[in-house]
């Protein structure tokens, strides 16, 4: 019996977090149940020896494969294996895999157990946490999905040894986002350090990941159905998503540009005084802070945003570092501010 590092209680389930842990212990984390692992080709190639001990379903890597076709293939593979309701499907990978594993586990036989082994920084601090899962349909991101909590998450930080540098940078955009909206002390720590420091200091990295895992869980547990604080996690994402979709920028880059824009709007509307510090910390972690986007096009996209209501758009702004709020901005005013 392995004891979890921490357990979070949601309305429908409790979720065990094991941090740090080794993926070799997965069977014990799943209380001895039969496991089927879902992973992508990159992870399977990079960790072949360690994964050979498990029954693995391997799918192509990347967002273009986060779709219903891949889901159908995974389900076929589960049927071939005669996976039953006692089987636990464990998603080992970045956010694409953890989203798909959560979704397939939620619909296969109307629901089997799910475990997650997040392997990218983004999945460790964000995507794997909170129970949201799903797949894209054509150009529509996360169009189909569920909110369903996994049984457990296993954080094996040694998997990060093969994470490409560009994915480290992407993941740190979400860490900086967390610091901006909720944790001024973490923001100060990030200012003192850089990516190379965390890559060379496993203890500091583990503590940073755990701090972000706890921060996201606390927000989600307090607001499971996104009525309040959970919306703050969208800081930088309103303009960020529009830029990401229109210009095919990496997610972290687009969010970084979105955070700088939101900081500037905060400066104008709320007297936020630390835009420079936000820009500096993003740049320090290899993220872009400016992008010459087509303002008219962006406004058209923002007008279609889910967060629009009538003539206003709900925007996450910063009152100060570590303290965010949700504000309604009139579309005409937003156009001027951008
Ligand atoms: N459910 C949620 O709440 C939530 C929140 C945020 C993001 N997401 C989703 O997460 C996805 C993005 O996640 P991501 O950035 O992790 O993308 P990803 O899963 O595509 O991983 C990025 C790349 O890194 C590779 N990779 C991951 N870990 C690796 C490792 N340890 N070693 C070698 N290669 C590795 C993957 O194979 C992939 O090529 C998006 O689909 C997004 O919608 C979901």
XYZ file of N, CA and C and ligand atoms in Angstrom, residues 40 42-43 46-47 61-63 66 93-97 99 119-120 122-123 126-129 132-133 141-142 159-160 162-164 167 170 216, ligand 1:
149
model
N 2.054 8.259 -26.223
C 2.253 8.605 -27.635
C 3.603 8.081 -28.115
N 6.286 9.473 -29.239
C 7.516 10.108 -28.737
C 7.912 9.536 -27.382
N 6.921 9.437 -26.488
C 7.229 8.942 -25.142
C 7.587 7.468 -25.172
N 11.111 7.307 -26.369
C 12.093 7.878 -25.435
C 12.253 7.039 -24.161
N 11.216 6.285 -23.782
C 11.277 5.540 -22.517
C 10.950 4.062 -22.739
N 1.814 11.253 -31.863
C 1.926 12.377 -30.925
C 1.347 13.660 -31.518
N 0.807 14.486 -30.638
C 0.473 15.859 -31.037
C -1.007 16.158 -31.151
N -1.282 17.465 -31.082
C -2.674 17.959 -31.096
C -3.480 17.467 -32.307
N -5.492 14.535 -31.431
C -6.416 14.559 -30.285
C -7.828 14.668 -30.849
N 1.708 10.905 -20.629
C 2.110 11.817 -21.695
C 1.835 13.257 -21.343
N 1.858 14.097 -22.373
C 1.521 15.503 -22.195
C 0.011 15.666 -22.132
N -0.425 16.922 -22.244
C -1.855 17.219 -22.100
C -2.718 16.539 -23.147
N -2.173 16.277 -24.321
C -2.963 15.604 -25.356
C -3.339 14.202 -24.879
N -2.368 13.499 -24.335
C -2.620 12.124 -23.871
C -3.476 12.119 -22.597
N -5.662 14.307 -21.661
C -7.042 14.660 -22.057
C -7.742 13.460 -22.702
N 3.639 14.003 -18.287
C 5.068 13.939 -18.620
C 5.622 15.252 -19.153
N 4.761 16.250 -19.365
C 5.260 17.575 -19.768
C 5.020 18.522 -18.594
N 3.575 21.328 -18.759
C 2.206 21.827 -18.881
C 1.191 20.842 -18.306
N 1.388 19.549 -18.586
C 0.447 18.558 -18.052
C 0.591 18.449 -16.536
N -0.942 21.773 -15.037
C -2.214 22.287 -15.535
C -3.114 21.199 -16.121
N -2.757 20.688 -17.319
C -3.718 19.889 -18.099
C -4.246 18.655 -17.363
N -3.382 17.984 -16.597
C -3.811 16.729 -15.968
C -4.648 16.961 -14.712
N -4.734 18.227 -14.283
C -5.379 18.542 -13.004
C -6.779 19.114 -13.222
N -11.073 18.008 -16.232
C -11.595 18.322 -17.575
C -10.832 17.489 -18.586
N -11.545 16.904 -19.529
C -10.863 16.144 -20.575
C -11.625 16.299 -21.873
N -11.505 23.268 -30.760
C -10.707 22.650 -29.685
C -11.602 22.181 -28.544
N -11.308 21.009 -28.035
C -12.008 20.466 -26.849
C -13.526 20.547 -26.990
N 10.828 11.573 -16.102
C 10.347 11.603 -17.492
C 10.733 12.907 -18.185
N 10.911 13.962 -17.383
C 11.211 15.279 -17.977
C 12.586 15.334 -18.635
N 13.606 13.877 -21.064
C 13.529 13.833 -22.534
C 12.579 14.895 -23.102
N 12.046 15.752 -22.242
C 11.102 16.768 -22.744
C 11.854 17.802 -23.588
N 11.404 18.046 -24.842
C 12.099 19.051 -25.666
C 12.078 20.441 -25.009
N 9.068 22.633 -25.179
C 7.941 22.267 -24.315
C 8.156 22.721 -22.868
N 6.989 26.304 -23.064
C 5.518 26.324 -23.085
C 4.928 26.144 -21.697
N -3.332 24.931 -8.510
C -4.445 24.657 -9.438
C -5.530 23.828 -8.746
N -7.830 19.421 -19.488
C -7.343 20.589 -19.148
O -7.746 21.189 -18.135
C -6.265 21.193 -19.983
C -5.603 22.359 -19.553
C -4.585 22.869 -20.347
C -4.238 22.237 -21.538
N -4.917 21.123 -21.931
C -4.580 20.426 -23.180
O -3.225 20.008 -23.121
C -2.741 19.874 -24.439
C -1.331 20.441 -24.488
O -0.515 19.689 -23.633
P 1.044 19.543 -23.900
O 1.629 20.874 -24.139
O 1.618 18.699 -22.836
O 1.047 18.843 -25.333
P 1.423 17.387 -25.872
O 0.766 16.323 -25.118
O 1.190 17.432 -27.342
O 2.990 17.308 -25.587
C 3.840 18.172 -26.288
C 4.913 17.364 -27.036
O 5.871 16.937 -26.092
C 6.044 15.532 -26.187
N 6.345 15.081 -24.834
C 5.563 15.217 -23.717
N 6.234 14.781 -22.650
C 7.438 14.332 -23.088
C 8.557 13.763 -22.440
N 8.616 13.621 -21.126
N 9.600 13.384 -23.222
C 9.579 13.567 -24.567
N 8.570 14.132 -25.237
C 7.496 14.515 -24.486
C 4.763 14.992 -26.772
O 4.991 13.755 -27.429
C 4.395 16.113 -27.738
O 5.095 15.956 -28.941
C -3.714 20.585 -25.359
O -4.438 19.632 -26.098
C -4.635 21.323 -24.400
O -5.966 21.450 -24.889
C -5.903 20.593 -21.171
